[in-house]
């Protein structure tokens, strides 16, 4: 059990990903529930584990989580995905993020219509 | 092929020698030694089960210089199994009736006696396996070999890291993928991989510093992709972990990732994989006739237990099957995750 904060005063530290399980320190029960659920989510199901890994990679970019990008870039490769597929997944995330911004432009249009002559 | 690298040996690298590699691996601070990991699984000392495979490394000559090669094979290597060792191997096979002869290298086809080894081993009733890089059999003087292999029902275990060119060529050299596909088409045309009993199995090593995925899931996907993209059929896909020795160790050193990769392997230790490691049912013979616990130990110059005969000339199977297998940190490569062997995942 160690804190990297004093020695590495940054908001993100790559080594912290390996310490994820330490989140149980404050509440073991909730951590166990989370990790069990997390494992079940990524198991083979109606979607393959490889497909889920690509979704996770895309979402990692959408939520801009550096730990998740580290983890799922590696996981996607291990699951047999290739750079073309991974790049397309990231573009899907980027398209949704970009689209989400742009579609709010309709709100802007509503306001300009409302305020203008 | 436009990319032919010089081997570690040719470049005078410290990683060319087994001692140099072992010294570097010993520097890595791991959570525990491989011996202690085995001890935790009640497997220490590691003992053979029954010897089912005699694996012979007929030499280090190869027409490729793959970036992950644990043999440091290449066109500039001169080691070739001499005739007297070939004879001793075949005599040992005849005497012991070990069921499978697994021929590896280098590119085994480049050995001058390769054809004869295949024919005579098959006549002895052995199941013969040929570890094939897919491109050597396209060379002018070796184009007859696939038909010979088919005639003697030889199982082909062919290296292909990925079903696309970018990944395959990154590991094996520019143009290798295209030639490999041509070679696989020819093997299919001979009946290999078509369910007629001529086994064509593919081997995929990760193209990088990550572990292989689930073998069954990958095989399912690969079969679809190889059929859809290239019209190629095969029987099994074997996933093999890159072992951190020789040229893959050099790659790790270049990226500053040796410690990280070994730690990943050590943390992924799987007792079920440890119980099924290939050194328990395989005996490895070097090009000069020396005996080893596996092809990796061979490349690290890590000999078999010193109290028993050390060469194929005086090999004694009963003594060999009672030996303690030599291990080191590189062995974590065979016990990580689902495990890794010349026949793919083990757990």
Coordinates of C-alpha atoms in Angstrom, one line a residue:
Chain A
X1 CA 0.0 0.0 0.0
X2 CA 1.7 3.2 -1.1
X3 CA 0.7 6.7 -2.1
X4 CA 2.4 8.1 -5.2
X5 CA 1.0 11.6 -4.5
X6 CA 4.0 12.9 -2.6
X7 CA 6.6 11.6 -4.9
X8 CA 4.7 12.2 -8.1
X9 CA 2.6 15.3 -7.8
X10 CA 0.5 14.8 -10.9
X11 CA -3.1 14.1 -11.4
X12 CA -2.4 11.0 -13.5
X13 CA 0.3 8.4 -12.8
X14 CA 0.4 5.4 -15.1
X15 CA 1.4 3.1 -12.3
X16 CA -1.8 3.9 -10.4
X17 CA -3.7 1.7 -12.8
X18 CA -2.0 -1.3 -11.2
X19 CA -3.2 -0.1 -7.8
X20 CA -6.9 0.0 -8.8
X21 CA -7.7 -2.7 -6.3
X22 CA -6.6 -0.5 -3.5
X23 CA -9.9 1.3 -3.9
X24 CA -11.2 -1.4 -1.5
X25 CA -9.4 0.3 1.3
X26 CA -12.3 2.6 2.0
X27 CA -15.1 0.1 1.3
X28 CA -14.3 -3.6 0.6
X29 CA -17.8 -4.6 0.0
X30 CA -18.5 -2.1 -2.7
X31 CA -15.2 -2.7 -4.3
X32 CA -15.8 -6.5 -4.5
X33 CA -19.3 -5.9 -5.9
X34 CA -17.8 -3.5 -8.5
X35 CA -15.0 -5.8 -9.6
X36 CA -17.3 -8.8 -9.8
X37 CA -19.8 -6.9 -11.9
X38 CA -17.0 -5.5 -14.1
X39 CA -15.7 -9.0 -14.8
X40 CA -19.1 -10.2 -15.7
X41 CA -19.7 -7.3 -18.0
X42 CA -16.6 -8.2 -20.1
X43 CA -17.2 -11.9 -20.2
X44 CA -18.2 -13.6 -23.5
X45 CA -21.9 -13.1 -24.0
X46 CA -24.2 -12.0 -26.8
X47 CA -21.2 -9.8 -27.7
X48 CA -17.7 -11.4 -27.9
X49 CA -15.0 -10.3 -25.5
X50 CA -13.2 -8.8 -28.4
X51 CA -16.2 -6.7 -29.4
X52 CA -16.6 -5.5 -25.8
X53 CA -13.0 -4.6 -25.7
X54 CA -13.4 -2.4 -28.8
X55 CA -16.4 -0.7 -27.2
X56 CA -14.4 -0.1 -24.1
X57 CA -11.6 1.4 -26.1
X58 CA -14.0 3.8 -27.8
X59 CA -15.7 4.7 -24.5
X60 CA -12.2 5.2 -23.0
X61 CA -11.6 8.0 -25.5
X62 CA -15.1 9.4 -25.1
X63 CA -14.6 9.8 -21.4
X64 CA -10.9 10.6 -22.0
X65 CA -9.7 8.2 -19.3
X66 CA -5.9 7.7 -19.7
X67 CA -5.9 4.6 -17.6
X68 CA -8.7 3.1 -19.6
X69 CA -6.9 4.0 -22.9
X70 CA -3.8 2.2 -21.6
X71 CA -5.7 -0.8 -20.5
X72 CA -7.9 -1.2 -23.5
X73 CA -5.3 -0.5 -26.2
X74 CA -3.4 -3.5 -24.8
X75 CA -6.6 -5.5 -24.2
X76 CA -7.8 -4.9 -27.8
X77 CA -4.5 -6.1 -29.2
X78 CA -4.5 -9.2 -26.9
X79 CA -8.1 -10.0 -28.1
X80 CA -6.8 -10.0 -31.7
X81 CA -8.0 -6.6 -32.9
X82 CA -5.9 -4.6 -35.2
X83 CA -4.9 -1.0 -35.7
X84 CA -7.6 -0.5 -38.4
X85 CA -10.4 -1.7 -36.1
X86 CA -9.1 0.2 -33.1
X87 CA -8.8 3.4 -35.1
X88 CA -12.3 3.1 -36.4
X89 CA -13.5 2.5 -32.8
X90 CA -11.8 5.7 -31.7
X91 CA -13.4 7.6 -34.7
X92 CA -16.8 6.3 -33.6
X93 CA -16.2 7.8 -30.1
X94 CA -15.0 11.0 -31.7
X95 CA -18.0 11.2 -34.1
X96 CA -20.4 10.8 -31.2
X97 CA -18.6 13.4 -29.2
X98 CA -18.4 15.8 -32.2
X99 CA -22.0 15.0 -33.1
X100 CA -23.1 15.6 -29.5
X101 CA -21.6 19.1 -29.7
X102 CA -22.9 19.9 -33.1
X103 CA -26.5 18.6 -32.5
X104 CA -26.7 21.2 -29.7
X105 CA -26.4 23.7 -32.5
X106 CA -30.1 23.1 -32.9
X107 CA -30.6 24.6 -29.5
X108 CA -28.5 27.6 -30.7
X109 CA -30.8 27.8 -33.7
X110 CA -33.9 27.7 -31.5
X111 CA -32.5 30.6 -29.4
X112 CA -31.5 32.7 -32.4
X113 CA -34.9 32.0 -34.0
X114 CA -36.5 33.0 -30.7
X115 CA -34.4 36.1 -30.1
X116 CA -34.0 37.3 -33.6
X117 CA -36.3 39.1 -36.0
Chain B
X1 CA 11.8 -9.8 -49.1
X2 CA 13.6 -6.5 -48.6
X3 CA 14.2 -6.6 -44.8
X4 CA 17.0 -9.0 -43.9
X5 CA 18.6 -8.0 -40.6
X6 CA 21.9 -9.2 -39.4
X7 CA 21.7 -11.6 -36.5
X8 CA 22.7 -10.8 -33.0
X9 CA 25.7 -13.1 -33.5
X10 CA 26.8 -11.3 -36.7
X11 CA 26.5 -8.0 -34.9
X12 CA 28.5 -9.2 -31.9
X13 CA 25.7 -8.4 -29.5
X14 CA 26.1 -9.4 -25.8
X15 CA 22.6 -11.0 -26.3
X16 CA 24.0 -13.5 -28.9
X17 CA 25.3 -15.8 -26.1
X18 CA 23.2 -17.7 -23.7
X19 CA 25.2 -16.4 -20.8
X20 CA 24.7 -12.8 -21.9
X21 CA 20.9 -13.3 -22.1
X22 CA 20.8 -15.1 -18.8
X23 CA 22.8 -12.4 -17.1
X24 CA 20.4 -9.7 -18.3
X25 CA 17.3 -11.7 -17.3
X26 CA 18.8 -12.3 -13.8
X27 CA 19.0 -8.5 -13.3
X28 CA 15.2 -8.2 -13.4
X29 CA 13.7 -7.9 -10.0
X30 CA 10.5 -10.1 -10.1
X31 CA 7.9 -10.6 -7.4
X32 CA 9.2 -14.1 -7.0
X33 CA 11.5 -16.5 -8.8
X34 CA 10.1 -19.2 -11.2
X35 CA 11.3 -21.8 -8.8
X36 CA 9.2 -20.3 -6.0
X37 CA 6.2 -20.0 -8.3
X38 CA 6.5 -23.7 -9.1
X39 CA 6.9 -24.5 -5.4
X40 CA 3.6 -22.7 -4.7
X41 CA 2.0 -25.1 -7.2
X42 CA 3.7 -28.2 -5.7
X43 CA 5.6 -28.6 -9.0
X44 CA 9.1 -27.9 -7.7
X45 CA 11.4 -29.5 -8.8
X46 CA 9.8 -29.7 -12.2
X47 CA 9.8 -33.3 -13.5
X48 CA 9.0 -34.8 -16.9
X49 CA 5.8 -36.7 -17.4
X50 CA 6.1 -39.1 -20.4
X51 CA 8.3 -38.1 -23.3
X52 CA 5.9 -37.8 -26.2
X53 CA 7.8 -35.4 -28.5
X54 CA 11.4 -35.4 -29.7
X55 CA 12.0 -31.9 -30.9
X56 CA 15.2 -31.5 -33.0
X57 CA 16.6 -28.2 -34.0
X58 CA 18.4 -29.0 -37.2
X59 CA 20.2 -25.6 -37.4
X60 CA 20.0 -21.9 -37.3
X61 CA 20.0 -21.1 -41.0
X62 CA 16.9 -19.3 -42.1
X63 CA 15.9 -17.2 -45.1
X64 CA 14.1 -14.7 -42.7
X65 CA 15.2 -12.7 -39.7
X66 CA 12.1 -12.3 -37.7
X67 CA 12.1 -9.6 -34.9
X68 CA 10.9 -12.0 -32.2
X69 CA 13.1 -15.0 -33.2
X70 CA 14.3 -16.9 -30.1
X71 CA 16.9 -18.8 -32.1
X72 CA 18.6 -15.7 -33.6
X73 CA 18.3 -17.5 -36.9
X74 CA 19.1 -16.0 -40.2
X75 CA 20.9 -16.3 -43.5
X76 CA 24.3 -15.6 -41.9
X77 CA 24.1 -18.5 -39.4
X78 CA 26.2 -21.5 -40.2
X79 CA 25.1 -24.1 -37.6
X80 CA 23.7 -27.2 -39.3
X81 CA 23.0 -30.5 -37.7
X82 CA 25.8 -32.8 -38.9
X83 CA 25.1 -36.2 -40.4
X84 CA 26.3 -38.2 -37.4
X85 CA 23.8 -36.3 -35.2
X86 CA 21.0 -37.0 -37.7
X87 CA 21.8 -40.7 -37.5
X88 CA 21.9 -40.6 -33.7
X89 CA 18.5 -38.9 -33.6
X90 CA 16.9 -41.5 -35.9
X91 CA 18.5 -44.3 -34.0
X92 CA 17.2 -42.9 -30.7
X93 CA 13.8 -42.5 -32.2
X94 CA 13.8 -46.1 -33.4
X95 CA 15.0 -47.3 -30.0
X96 CA 12.6 -45.3 -27.8
X97 CA 9.5 -45.2 -30.1
X98 CA 8.8 -41.6 -28.9
X99 CA 5.6 -41.0 -30.9
X100 CA 6.3 -37.6 -32.4
X101 CA 9.3 -36.1 -34.1
X102 CA 9.1 -32.3 -34.2
X103 CA 11.5 -30.7 -36.6
X104 CA 12.4 -27.1 -36.0
X105 CA 15.2 -24.6 -36.8
X106 CA 16.0 -22.1 -38.4
X107 CA 14.1 -23.0 -41.5
X108 CA 14.4 -26.9 -41.3
X109 CA 13.9 -27.2 -45.1
X110 CA 17.3 -25.6 -45.6
X111 CA 19.0 -28.6 -43.9
X112 CA 20.6 -30.8 -46.6
X113 CA 19.1 -34.0 -45.1
X114 CA 15.7 -32.6 -44.3
X115 CA 13.9 -34.8 -46.9
X116 CA 15.7 -37.9 -45.7
X117 CA 14.9 -37.2 -42.0
X118 CA 11.2 -36.8 -42.9
X119 CA 11.1 -40.0 -44.9
X120 CA 13.0 -42.2 -42.5
X121 CA 11.2 -40.9 -39.4
X122 CA 7.8 -41.5 -41.1
X123 CA 9.0 -45.0 -42.0
X124 CA 9.8 -45.6 -38.3
X125 CA 6.1 -44.9 -37.6
X126 CA 6.7 -41.5 -36.0
X127 CA 4.2 -38.7 -36.4
X128 CA 6.4 -36.0 -38.0
X129 CA 5.8 -32.3 -37.4
X130 CA 7.5 -29.6 -39.5
X131 CA 7.8 -26.1 -38.2
X132 CA 7.5 -24.1 -41.3
X133 CA 8.1 -20.4 -42.0
X134 CA 6.0 -20.7 -45.2
X135 CA 8.5 -18.8 -47.4
X136 CA 11.5 -21.2 -47.5
X137 CA 9.4 -23.7 -49.5
X138 CA 8.9 -21.0 -52.2
X139 CA 12.6 -20.9 -52.8
X140 CA 13.6 -22.6 -56.1
X141 CA 15.5 -25.5 -54.6
X142 CA 12.8 -26.3 -52.1
X143 CA 9.5 -26.2 -54.0
X144 CA 9.3 -30.0 -54.0
X145 CA 9.1 -30.2 -50.2
X146 CA 5.3 -29.6 -49.7
X147 CA 4.5 -32.6 -51.9
X148 CA 7.0 -34.7 -50.0
X149 CA 5.4 -33.6 -46.7
X150 CA 2.0 -34.5 -48.0
X151 CA 3.1 -37.9 -49.2
X152 CA 4.4 -38.8 -45.7
X153 CA 1.4 -37.2 -43.9
X154 CA 3.6 -34.7 -42.1
X155 CA 1.8 -32.2 -39.9
X156 CA 2.7 -28.6 -40.8
X157 CA 2.9 -26.0 -38.1
X158 CA 3.3 -22.7 -39.9
X159 CA 4.1 -19.3 -38.5
X160 CA 1.7 -16.5 -39.3
X161 CA 1.4 -13.8 -36.7
X162 CA -1.7 -12.1 -38.1
X163 CA -4.2 -12.3 -41.0
X164 CA -3.0 -9.0 -42.4
X165 CA 0.2 -7.8 -44.0
X166 CA 1.0 -4.9 -41.8
X167 CA 1.3 -6.9 -38.6
X168 CA 2.9 -9.9 -40.2
X169 CA 5.6 -8.0 -42.1
X170 CA 6.3 -5.9 -39.0
X171 CA 7.4 -9.0 -37.2
X172 CA 8.7 -11.2 -40.0
X173 CA 10.0 -8.8 -42.7
X174 CA 8.6 -6.9 -45.7
X175 CA 6.8 -9.1 -48.2
X176 CA 6.6 -12.1 -45.9
X177 CA 2.8 -11.9 -45.6
X178 CA 2.2 -12.0 -49.3
X179 CA 4.5 -15.0 -49.8
X180 CA 3.0 -16.7 -46.8
X181 CA -0.5 -16.5 -48.3
X182 CA 0.8 -17.9 -51.6
X183 CA 2.4 -20.7 -49.7
X184 CA -0.8 -21.5 -47.8
X185 CA -2.7 -21.5 -51.0
X186 CA -0.3 -24.1 -52.4
X187 CA -0.6 -26.2 -49.2
X188 CA -4.4 -26.1 -49.5
X189 CA -4.2 -27.2 -53.1
X190 CA -2.2 -30.3 -51.9
X191 CA -5.0 -31.1 -49.4
X192 CA -3.5 -29.5 -46.3
X193 CA -6.0 -27.9 -43.9
X194 CA -8.9 -29.3 -45.8
X195 CA -10.0 -31.9 -43.3
X196 CA -8.4 -34.8 -45.3
X197 CA -6.0 -35.7 -42.5
X198 CA -3.2 -33.5 -43.7
X199 CA -2.9 -31.1 -40.7
X200 CA -2.1 -27.5 -41.3
X201 CA -1.9 -25.6 -38.1
X202 CA -1.0 -21.9 -37.8
X203 CA 1.0 -20.3 -35.1
X204 CA 0.4 -16.7 -34.0
X205 CA 2.8 -14.8 -31.8
X206 CA 1.8 -11.3 -30.6
X207 CA 3.2 -8.6 -32.7
X208 CA 4.5 -6.6 -29.7
X209 CA 4.9 -6.7 -26.0
X210 CA 1.4 -8.0 -25.1
X211 CA 0.2 -11.5 -24.3
X212 CA -1.8 -13.7 -26.7
X213 CA -5.6 -13.7 -26.4
X214 CA -7.9 -16.6 -26.0
X215 CA -6.8 -19.3 -28.5
X216 CA -10.3 -20.7 -29.1
X217 CA -11.8 -17.2 -29.8
X218 CA -8.9 -16.2 -32.0
X219 CA -9.1 -19.4 -34.0
X220 CA -12.8 -18.9 -34.7
X221 CA -12.2 -15.4 -36.0
X222 CA -9.1 -16.3 -37.9
X223 CA -10.9 -19.1 -39.7
X224 CA -13.5 -16.7 -40.9
X225 CA -11.0 -14.0 -41.9
X226 CA -8.6 -16.3 -43.7
X227 CA -11.5 -17.9 -45.7
X228 CA -13.2 -14.6 -46.5
X229 CA -10.1 -12.6 -47.4
X230 CA -7.9 -15.2 -49.0
X231 CA -9.9 -18.4 -49.5
X232 CA -7.5 -20.2 -47.2
X233 CA -8.4 -23.1 -44.8
X234 CA -6.5 -24.4 -41.9
X235 CA -7.0 -26.7 -39.0
X236 CA -5.9 -25.2 -35.7
X237 CA -4.6 -21.8 -34.5
X238 CA -1.9 -22.0 -31.8
X239 CA -1.2 -18.9 -29.7
X240 CA 2.3 -18.6 -28.5
X241 CA 3.7 -16.1 -26.1
X242 CA 6.9 -14.3 -27.1
X243 CA 9.7 -15.5 -24.9
X244 CA 12.0 -12.8 -23.6
X245 CA 15.2 -14.1 -25.0
X246 CA 17.4 -13.6 -28.0
X247 CA 16.0 -11.1 -30.6
X248 CA 12.8 -10.5 -28.7
X249 CA 14.9 -9.6 -25.7
X250 CA 16.8 -7.2 -27.8
X251 CA 13.5 -5.7 -29.0
X252 CA 12.5 -5.3 -25.3
X253 CA 15.8 -3.8 -24.4
X254 CA 15.5 -1.3 -27.3
X255 CA 12.1 -0.2 -26.0
X256 CA 13.2 -0.2 -22.3
X257 CA 10.5 -2.7 -21.6
X258 CA 12.4 -5.8 -20.4
X259 CA 11.5 -5.4 -16.7
X260 CA 7.9 -4.5 -17.5
X261 CA 7.4 -7.5 -19.8
X262 CA 8.9 -10.0 -17.5
X263 CA 6.9 -8.6 -14.6
X264 CA 3.7 -9.0 -16.7
X265 CA 4.6 -12.6 -17.4
X266 CA 5.4 -13.3 -13.8
X267 CA 2.2 -11.7 -12.5
X268 CA 0.2 -13.8 -15.0
X269 CA 1.6 -17.1 -13.6
X270 CA -1.0 -19.8 -13.9
X271 CA -0.5 -23.0 -12.0
X272 CA -2.6 -24.9 -14.5
X273 CA -0.4 -23.8 -17.3
X274 CA 2.7 -24.7 -15.3
X275 CA 1.4 -28.2 -14.9
X276 CA 1.1 -28.5 -18.7
X277 CA 4.4 -26.9 -19.8
X278 CA 5.9 -28.6 -22.9
X279 CA 9.3 -29.4 -21.3
X280 CA 7.5 -32.1 -19.3
X281 CA 6.6 -34.2 -22.4
X282 CA 9.2 -32.9 -24.9
X283 CA 12.9 -33.6 -25.2
X284 CA 15.0 -31.0 -27.2
X285 CA 18.0 -31.8 -29.3
X286 CA 20.4 -29.1 -30.5
X287 CA 22.1 -29.0 -33.9
X288 CA 25.3 -30.4 -32.4
X289 CA 23.5 -33.3 -30.6
X290 CA 23.3 -31.7 -27.1
X291 CA 20.2 -32.4 -25.1
X292 CA 18.0 -29.7 -23.6
X293 CA 14.8 -29.4 -21.7
X294 CA 13.3 -27.2 -24.4
X295 CA 14.3 -25.1 -27.4
X296 CA 14.4 -22.0 -25.3
X297 CA 16.8 -23.5 -22.8
X298 CA 18.8 -24.6 -25.8
X299 CA 19.2 -21.0 -27.0
X300 CA 20.2 -19.9 -23.5
X301 CA 22.9 -22.6 -23.3
X302 CA 21.1 -24.0 -20.3
X303 CA 21.9 -27.7 -20.2
X304 CA 19.9 -30.6 -18.9
X305 CA 20.7 -31.9 -15.4
X306 CA 24.4 -32.5 -15.2
X307 CA 24.2 -36.0 -13.6
X308 CA 22.8 -37.6 -16.8
X309 CA 24.2 -38.1 -20.3
X310 CA 24.2 -34.8 -22.1
X311 CA 24.0 -35.8 -25.8
X312 CA 21.8 -37.8 -28.2
X313 CA 24.8 -40.2 -28.7
X314 CA 24.5 -41.6 -25.2
X315 CA 20.9 -40.5 -24.3
X316 CA 19.0 -42.7 -21.9
X317 CA 15.3 -42.1 -21.8
X318 CA 14.7 -43.6 -18.4
X319 CA 17.3 -41.3 -16.9
X320 CA 16.0 -38.4 -18.9
X321 CA 12.4 -39.0 -17.6
X322 CA 13.7 -38.8 -14.0
X323 CA 15.6 -35.6 -14.4
X324 CA 14.9 -32.2 -12.8
X325 CA 14.1 -29.7 -15.5
X326 CA 16.3 -26.6 -15.6
X327 CA 14.3 -23.4 -15.2
X328 CA 14.8 -19.6 -15.2
X329 CA 12.9 -16.4 -15.3
X330 CA 12.2 -16.9 -19.1
X331 CA 10.0 -19.8 -18.1
X332 CA 7.3 -17.4 -16.9
X333 CA 6.7 -17.0 -20.7
X334 CA 5.3 -20.5 -20.8
X335 CA 3.1 -20.2 -17.7
X336 CA 1.5 -16.8 -18.3
X337 CA -2.3 -16.7 -18.7
X338 CA -3.4 -19.7 -20.7
X339 CA 0.2 -20.8 -21.0
X340 CA 2.2 -21.3 -24.1
X341 CA 3.9 -24.2 -25.8
X342 CA 4.9 -25.3 -29.3
X343 CA 1.3 -26.6 -29.5
X344 CA -0.2 -23.3 -28.3
X345 CA -2.1 -22.7 -25.1
X346 CA -1.9 -25.4 -22.5
X347 CA -4.5 -24.4 -19.9

